[in-house]
Backbone as JSON, one array per atom type, in Angstrom:
{
  "sequence": "MTTTRPETAKELRSLVRDDGRLELSLREVSIPEPQPNEVLIRVEAAPINPSDLGLLLAGADMSTARVTGPTDSPVVTAALPAGALKAMAARVGTSLPVGNEGAGTVIGAGSAPSAQALVGKVVAVAGGSMYAQYRCVDASMCLVLPNGTPASAGASSFVNPLTALGMVETMRREG",
  "N": [[-41.77, -61.68, 54.58], [-42.14, -62.93, 51.32], [-42.08, -62.51, 47.86], [-43.54, -63.93, 44.86], [-41.29, -65.82, 42.96], [-38.97, -66.97, 40.45], [-37.61, -70.35, 40.3], [-35.12, -70.72, 39.21], [-32.54, -68.78, 37.59], [-30.62, -66.69, 35.36], [-27.07, -66.15, 35.25], [-24.09, -64.35, 34.52], [-21.09, -65.89, 33.54], [-17.54, -66.39, 33.7], [-14.99, -68.13, 32.18], [-11.78, -69.51, 32.02], [-10.38, -71.49, 29.73], [-8.48, -74.53, 29.4], [-7.42, -74.7, 26.87], [-6.54, -72.24, 26.15], [-8.46, -70.29, 25.73], [-10.95, -67.85, 26.42], [-14.16, -68.12, 27.88], [-17.31, -66.86, 27.91], [-20.41, -67.13, 29.4], [-23.97, -67.58, 29.82], [-25.3, -68.9, 32.62], [-27.64, -71.14, 33.95], [-28.85, -70.95, 37.15], [-29.72, -72.0, 40.48], [-32.0, -70.22, 42.51], [-31.41, -69.17, 45.67], [-33.11, -69.65, 48.85], [-33.47, -66.96, 51.02], [-31.35, -66.73, 53.86], [-31.76, -66.18, 57.45], [-30.65, -63.5, 57.9], [-30.48, -62.47, 55.36], [-31.26, -60.99, 52.1], [-33.17, -61.21, 49.09], [-32.45, -60.03, 45.99], [-33.8, -58.62, 43.08], [-31.97, -58.09, 40.45], [-31.53, -55.12, 38.75], [-29.86, -53.32, 37.56], [-26.44, -53.07, 36.7], [-23.19, -51.94, 36.67], [-20.34, -51.79, 34.41], [-17.34, -51.79, 35.63], [-13.87, -50.74, 35.52], [-12.55, -52.48, 37.24], [-14.06, -54.77, 36.99], [-13.42, -55.8, 34.54], [-11.0, -57.3, 34.45], [-11.55, -59.81, 35.69], [-13.8, -60.53, 34.21], [-12.96, -60.55, 31.44], [-10.38, -61.59, 31.45], [-8.06, -60.76, 30.18], [-8.33, -61.46, 27.53], [-8.14, -61.41, 23.92], [-10.38, -59.57, 22.51], [-10.95, -59.02, 19.89], [-10.94, -61.38, 18.64], [-13.25, -62.59, 19.33], [-16.01, -64.82, 19.26], [-19.39, -65.74, 18.77], [-21.51, -68.29, 19.82], [-24.11, -70.79, 20.11], [-27.56, -70.79, 21.32], [-29.81, -67.93, 20.97], [-30.95, -67.2, 23.41], [-29.2, -68.1, 25.24], [-26.35, -67.48, 24.76], [-22.87, -68.2, 23.99], [-19.75, -66.78, 24.33], [-16.61, -66.87, 22.96], [-13.1, -66.24, 23.13], [-9.71, -65.71, 22.16], [-6.88, -66.07, 24.31], [-4.08, -63.96, 24.73], [-0.59, -64.75, 24.04], [1.07, -66.04, 26.84], [-0.88, -65.19, 28.61], [-2.45, -67.3, 29.46], [-0.78, -68.64, 31.23], [-0.6, -66.67, 33.21], [-3.17, -66.75, 34.13], [-3.42, -69.18, 35.33], [-4.34, -70.09, 37.87], [-7.08, -69.95, 37.74], [-7.92, -71.53, 35.66], [-10.25, -73.63, 34.15], [-12.21, -73.15, 36.05], [-15.34, -71.92, 36.36], [-16.36, -68.67, 36.84], [-18.48, -66.41, 38.63], [-19.39, -63.04, 37.77], [-19.18, -59.41, 38.17], [-19.02, -56.75, 40.17], [-20.71, -54.89, 41.53], [-24.09, -53.64, 41.92], [-27.63, -52.91, 41.55], [-31.02, -53.14, 42.69], [-34.4, -54.34, 43.26], [-35.53, -55.45, 46.4], [-36.94, -58.51, 46.77], [-37.49, -60.56, 48.43], [-36.91, -61.94, 51.72], [-35.04, -63.03, 54.58], [-35.86, -64.15, 57.92], [-35.01, -62.27, 59.83], [-35.57, -59.11, 61.4], [-34.14, -56.9, 60.33], [-33.64, -57.71, 57.72], [-36.24, -58.18, 56.75], [-37.21, -55.57, 56.8], [-36.27, -54.48, 54.47], [-37.69, -55.41, 52.3], [-39.2, -54.77, 49.22], [-37.83, -52.43, 48.87], [-35.57, -50.41, 46.92], [-32.27, -51.18, 46.44], [-28.69, -50.74, 46.61], [-25.74, -52.65, 46.1], [-22.55, -54.01, 46.82], [-21.69, -56.81, 46.25], [-20.45, -58.75, 44.74], [-20.76, -61.12, 42.03], [-22.84, -59.88, 40.62], [-23.7, -59.67, 37.99], [-26.2, -60.89, 37.25], [-29.54, -62.21, 37.29], [-30.82, -62.4, 39.73], [-29.84, -61.95, 43.14], [-28.69, -63.07, 46.21], [-27.97, -61.67, 49.28], [-26.32, -60.63, 52.34], [-28.27, -58.65, 54.48], [-27.03, -56.47, 55.66], [-25.24, -55.58, 53.79], [-26.53, -53.97, 52.05], [-27.36, -50.85, 50.58], [-29.8, -48.67, 51.04], [-31.66, -47.02, 48.64], [-32.87, -43.68, 48.06], [-36.45, -43.13, 48.09], [-38.07, -43.53, 44.98], [-35.76, -43.42, 43.5], [-34.18, -44.71, 40.69], [-32.88, -48.01, 40.04], [-30.71, -47.92, 38.29], [-29.49, -45.51, 38.88], [-28.26, -45.98, 41.29], [-26.56, -48.07, 40.94], [-23.79, -47.82, 40.65], [-22.72, -47.2, 43.17], [-20.59, -47.84, 44.84], [-17.91, -48.89, 43.88], [-16.85, -47.0, 41.89], [-17.12, -44.42, 43.28], [-15.48, -44.98, 45.54], [-13.07, -45.48, 44.3], [-12.51, -42.95, 43.19], [-12.33, -41.47, 45.59], [-10.12, -42.74, 46.74], [-8.15, -41.99, 44.89], [-8.1, -39.19, 45.22], [-7.33, -39.01, 47.92], [-4.8, -40.23, 47.75], [-3.49, -38.38, 46.08], [-3.51, -36.12, 47.77], [-1.94, -37.08, 49.89], [0.48, -37.41, 48.59], [1.05, -34.89, 47.85]],
  "CA": [[-42.59, -61.73, 53.38], [-41.43, -63.24, 50.1], [-42.95, -62.48, 46.69], [-43.34, -65.03, 43.92], [-40.04, -65.69, 42.22], [-38.64, -68.22, 39.76], [-36.69, -71.25, 41.0], [-33.8, -70.55, 38.61], [-32.3, -67.55, 36.84], [-29.33, -66.7, 34.67], [-25.98, -65.27, 35.68], [-22.96, -64.35, 33.6], [-19.92, -66.6, 34.07], [-16.3, -66.26, 32.95], [-14.19, -69.36, 32.31], [-10.55, -69.63, 31.24], [-10.24, -72.9, 29.37], [-7.08, -74.96, 29.29], [-6.96, -74.57, 25.48], [-6.11, -70.86, 25.92], [-9.58, -69.46, 25.31], [-11.91, -67.34, 27.4], [-15.54, -68.46, 27.55], [-18.33, -66.14, 28.66], [-21.68, -67.82, 29.17], [-25.07, -67.39, 30.75], [-25.54, -70.18, 33.27], [-28.86, -71.25, 34.74], [-28.5, -71.27, 38.53], [-30.82, -72.01, 41.44], [-32.13, -69.03, 43.34], [-31.53, -69.67, 47.05], [-33.99, -69.02, 49.83], [-32.65, -66.14, 51.91], [-31.13, -67.12, 55.25], [-32.4, -65.17, 58.31], [-30.14, -62.13, 57.74], [-30.26, -62.19, 53.95], [-32.33, -60.53, 51.24], [-33.1, -61.61, 47.69], [-32.56, -58.83, 45.14], [-33.98, -58.75, 41.63], [-30.97, -57.14, 39.93], [-32.09, -54.31, 37.67], [-28.78, -52.55, 36.94], [-25.08, -53.4, 37.15], [-22.23, -51.27, 35.78], [-19.08, -52.46, 34.09], [-16.23, -50.99, 36.12], [-12.57, -51.29, 35.12], [-12.2, -53.62, 38.1], [-14.8, -55.94, 36.53], [-12.9, -56.3, 33.28], [-9.97, -58.33, 34.63], [-12.21, -61.1, 35.93], [-14.71, -60.81, 33.1], [-12.31, -60.82, 30.16], [-9.13, -62.33, 31.68], [-7.01, -60.34, 29.24], [-8.55, -62.05, 26.2], [-8.16, -60.55, 22.74], [-11.79, -59.58, 22.13], [-11.09, -58.95, 18.44], [-11.1, -62.77, 18.18], [-14.48, -63.12, 19.94], [-17.0, -65.5, 18.42], [-20.6, -66.08, 19.51], [-22.18, -69.53, 19.43], [-25.21, -71.15, 20.99], [-28.87, -70.17, 21.06], [-29.88, -66.52, 21.31], [-31.32, -67.0, 24.82], [-28.1, -68.57, 26.08], [-25.15, -67.48, 23.92], [-21.54, -68.41, 24.55], [-18.75, -65.98, 23.64], [-15.24, -67.35, 23.19], [-12.05, -65.38, 22.59], [-8.36, -66.22, 22.42], [-6.01, -65.37, 25.26], [-2.76, -63.71, 24.13], [0.51, -65.56, 24.54], [1.46, -65.75, 28.22], [-2.03, -64.91, 29.47], [-2.92, -68.55, 30.06], [0.07, -68.87, 32.39], [-0.98, -65.7, 34.24], [-4.5, -67.12, 34.61], [-3.36, -70.6, 35.7], [-5.1, -70.4, 39.08], [-8.53, -70.02, 37.47], [-8.21, -72.39, 34.51], [-11.23, -74.68, 34.39], [-13.2, -72.77, 37.06], [-16.29, -70.91, 35.89], [-16.52, -67.69, 37.92], [-19.49, -65.37, 38.46], [-18.77, -61.73, 37.64], [-19.96, -58.21, 38.47], [-18.73, -56.31, 41.53], [-21.78, -54.15, 42.21], [-25.32, -53.44, 41.17], [-28.76, -52.44, 42.34], [-32.31, -53.7, 42.3], [-35.47, -54.36, 44.24], [-35.55, -56.6, 47.32], [-38.22, -59.21, 46.56], [-37.64, -61.59, 49.45], [-36.02, -61.71, 52.86], [-35.03, -63.97, 55.68], [-36.73, -63.83, 59.05], [-34.5, -61.18, 60.68], [-36.24, -57.82, 61.18], [-33.34, -56.03, 59.45], [-33.85, -58.19, 56.35], [-37.64, -57.94, 56.42], [-37.41, -54.13, 56.61], [-35.82, -54.08, 53.13], [-38.57, -55.93, 51.25], [-39.82, -53.73, 48.41], [-36.92, -51.29, 48.72], [-34.51, -50.47, 45.9], [-31.0, -51.14, 47.15], [-27.42, -50.93, 45.91], [-24.92, -53.6, 46.84], [-21.27, -54.44, 46.25], [-21.63, -58.15, 46.8], [-19.92, -59.69, 43.78], [-21.74, -61.95, 41.3], [-24.0, -59.03, 40.36], [-24.17, -59.8, 36.62], [-27.15, -61.97, 37.42], [-30.91, -61.74, 37.39], [-31.15, -62.34, 41.15], [-28.67, -62.11, 44.01], [-29.0, -63.18, 47.63], [-26.85, -61.09, 50.04], [-26.62, -60.24, 53.72], [-28.97, -57.37, 54.51], [-26.11, -55.41, 56.07], [-24.47, -55.14, 52.62], [-27.4, -53.16, 51.2], [-27.5, -49.41, 50.72], [-31.16, -48.34, 50.6], [-31.7, -45.82, 47.82], [-34.04, -42.85, 48.37], [-37.67, -43.46, 47.36], [-38.15, -43.0, 43.63], [-34.47, -43.5, 42.8], [-34.09, -45.95, 39.9], [-31.71, -48.86, 40.3], [-29.59, -47.48, 37.45], [-28.82, -44.38, 39.53], [-27.51, -46.45, 42.45], [-25.76, -49.26, 40.62], [-22.36, -47.51, 40.79], [-22.6, -46.51, 44.45], [-19.47, -48.27, 45.66], [-16.58, -49.0, 43.27], [-16.38, -45.74, 41.31], [-16.87, -43.4, 44.3], [-14.32, -45.33, 46.38], [-11.88, -45.29, 43.47], [-12.26, -41.51, 43.15], [-11.88, -41.08, 46.92], [-8.76, -43.23, 46.89], [-7.27, -41.17, 44.07], [-7.97, -37.88, 45.87], [-6.53, -39.2, 49.14], [-3.42, -40.48, 47.33], [-2.93, -37.1, 45.61], [-3.27, -35.28, 48.96], [-0.81, -37.64, 50.63], [1.7, -37.23, 47.81], [1.23, -33.46, 47.57]],
  "C": [[-41.7, -62.03, 52.18], [-42.41, -63.21, 48.94], [-42.65, -63.67, 45.8], [-42.07, -64.77, 43.12], [-39.78, -67.0, 41.5], [-37.7, -69.08, 40.62], [-35.26, -71.09, 40.49], [-33.74, -69.23, 37.86], [-30.93, -67.66, 36.19], [-28.34, -65.75, 35.32], [-24.84, -65.42, 34.68], [-21.76, -64.99, 34.27], [-18.74, -66.4, 33.12], [-15.42, -67.47, 33.24], [-12.95, -69.24, 31.44], [-10.35, -71.12, 31.0], [-8.77, -73.27, 29.2], [-6.55, -74.93, 27.86], [-6.58, -73.13, 25.13], [-7.22, -69.95, 25.43], [-10.41, -69.04, 26.52], [-13.3, -67.77, 26.93], [-16.46, -67.69, 28.48], [-19.67, -66.8, 28.35], [-22.72, -67.39, 30.19], [-25.4, -68.76, 31.31], [-26.84, -70.1, 34.07], [-28.46, -71.71, 36.14], [-29.75, -71.27, 39.39], [-30.82, -70.71, 42.23], [-32.33, -69.51, 44.78], [-32.61, -68.97, 47.85], [-33.1, -68.19, 50.75], [-32.55, -66.74, 53.31], [-31.69, -66.0, 56.14], [-31.95, -63.73, 58.08], [-29.95, -61.72, 56.29], [-31.51, -61.64, 53.26], [-32.09, -61.06, 49.83], [-33.4, -60.39, 46.84], [-32.81, -59.24, 43.7], [-33.07, -57.68, 41.03], [-31.53, -56.45, 38.7], [-31.04, -53.46, 36.96], [-27.45, -52.99, 37.55], [-24.09, -52.78, 36.18], [-21.07, -52.2, 35.42], [-17.98, -51.49, 34.51], [-14.92, -51.55, 35.58], [-12.18, -52.5, 35.97], [-12.96, -54.89, 37.72], [-14.13, -56.6, 35.34], [-11.84, -57.39, 33.42], [-10.57, -59.7, 34.82], [-13.07, -61.48, 34.73], [-13.98, -61.29, 31.86], [-10.97, -61.54, 30.27], [-8.02, -61.97, 30.71], [-7.18, -60.89, 27.84], [-8.52, -60.99, 25.11], [-9.58, -60.58, 22.18], [-12.0, -59.37, 20.63], [-11.25, -60.35, 17.85], [-12.42, -63.38, 18.69], [-15.43, -63.69, 18.9], [-18.17, -65.89, 19.31], [-21.19, -67.36, 18.93], [-23.34, -69.78, 20.39], [-26.49, -70.43, 20.64], [-28.91, -68.73, 21.54], [-30.25, -66.28, 22.77], [-30.24, -67.49, 25.77], [-26.8, -68.63, 25.27], [-23.88, -67.75, 24.71], [-20.57, -67.61, 23.69], [-17.39, -66.57, 23.98], [-14.27, -66.38, 22.52], [-10.7, -65.94, 23.0], [-7.65, -65.38, 23.47], [-4.66, -65.15, 24.57], [-1.7, -64.63, 24.75], [0.89, -65.11, 25.95], [0.29, -65.53, 29.15], [-2.53, -66.18, 30.16], [-2.09, -68.87, 31.3], [-0.31, -67.94, 33.53], [-2.33, -66.05, 34.87], [-4.56, -68.56, 35.12], [-4.24, -70.96, 36.9], [-6.6, -70.51, 38.82], [-8.89, -70.87, 36.26], [-9.19, -73.49, 34.93], [-12.29, -74.35, 35.44], [-14.06, -71.64, 36.52], [-16.62, -69.97, 37.04], [-17.65, -66.71, 37.62], [-18.81, -64.01, 38.47], [-19.73, -60.6, 38.01], [-19.79, -57.8, 39.92], [-19.92, -55.7, 42.24], [-22.99, -54.03, 41.31], [-26.42, -52.96, 42.09], [-30.03, -53.1, 41.82], [-33.27, -53.69, 43.47], [-35.39, -55.62, 45.09], [-36.92, -57.24, 47.19], [-38.45, -60.32, 47.57], [-36.63, -61.36, 50.55], [-36.12, -62.85, 53.85], [-35.86, -63.43, 56.84], [-36.27, -62.67, 59.92], [-35.23, -59.88, 60.37], [-35.47, -56.9, 60.23], [-33.48, -56.43, 57.99], [-35.28, -57.89, 55.91], [-37.91, -56.46, 56.12], [-37.03, -53.67, 55.2], [-36.73, -54.54, 52.0], [-39.28, -54.77, 50.55], [-38.95, -52.52, 48.18], [-35.98, -51.51, 47.54], [-33.21, -50.24, 46.64], [-29.83, -51.26, 46.19], [-26.58, -51.87, 46.76], [-23.63, -53.88, 46.08], [-21.02, -55.83, 46.82], [-20.98, -59.17, 45.89], [-21.06, -60.47, 43.13], [-22.99, -61.16, 40.9], [-24.45, -59.03, 38.89], [-25.08, -61.03, 36.59], [-28.54, -61.38, 37.49], [-31.34, -61.55, 38.84], [-29.89, -62.56, 41.95], [-29.13, -62.1, 45.45], [-27.77, -62.68, 48.41], [-27.3, -60.81, 51.48], [-27.24, -58.84, 53.69], [-28.05, -56.21, 54.87], [-25.27, -54.87, 54.91], [-25.26, -54.17, 51.75], [-27.39, -51.69, 51.59], [-28.88, -49.07, 50.16], [-31.11, -47.03, 49.84], [-32.94, -45.0, 48.19], [-35.25, -43.26, 47.52], [-37.68, -42.78, 46.0], [-36.85, -43.04, 42.85], [-34.43, -44.8, 42.0], [-32.81, -46.72, 40.21], [-30.49, -48.39, 39.5], [-28.82, -46.32, 38.08], [-27.98, -44.82, 40.73], [-26.56, -47.58, 42.17], [-24.26, -49.05, 40.78], [-22.07, -46.81, 42.11], [-21.34, -46.83, 45.24], [-18.12, -48.14, 44.95], [-16.08, -47.67, 42.73], [-16.17, -44.65, 42.36], [-15.66, -43.73, 45.18], [-13.02, -45.2, 45.6], [-11.52, -43.81, 43.42], [-11.74, -41.02, 44.5], [-10.43, -41.51, 47.15], [-7.76, -42.41, 46.09], [-7.03, -39.81, 44.72], [-7.09, -38.0, 47.11], [-5.06, -39.46, 48.8], [-2.76, -39.18, 46.87], [-2.63, -36.18, 46.8], [-2.03, -35.76, 49.7], [0.5, -37.38, 49.91], [1.95, -35.78, 47.41], [0.94, -33.11, 46.15]]
}
């Protein structure tokens, strides 16, 4: 079962330009049809974790940030500090989707029973590219939230808890 959905939606992108500036923009992207084992999630919440900031901001000096463009599709640019462009050389000129994790309602699914079983459920996922209106992911990546749980309560189900667990385990190991 698939509910009505738009053909395109917006997602947040991060681009390091060769002129030494970061560019954050909302890009219109096509919403894919889910493959047999995939689900389509309407993203309703996505946290900003420290691990998101490196990709999102690329070390830019946000005190230099300027907003241009129309209000429904703004573009934010900011200067990269000296040396940052060299450190970001591998991603210069490549617009990257951002957002490690998030949560939302499954509004469509591929033909696999495991995918179909998630339609209408609120799920959390650490699938990358979650700063978007919609995200298509493999059904096995979804954590079904208890009935009545809002997406905002499950949006940080992966990165922060695993970071805390890693810190505790490191402290135990190091005494």
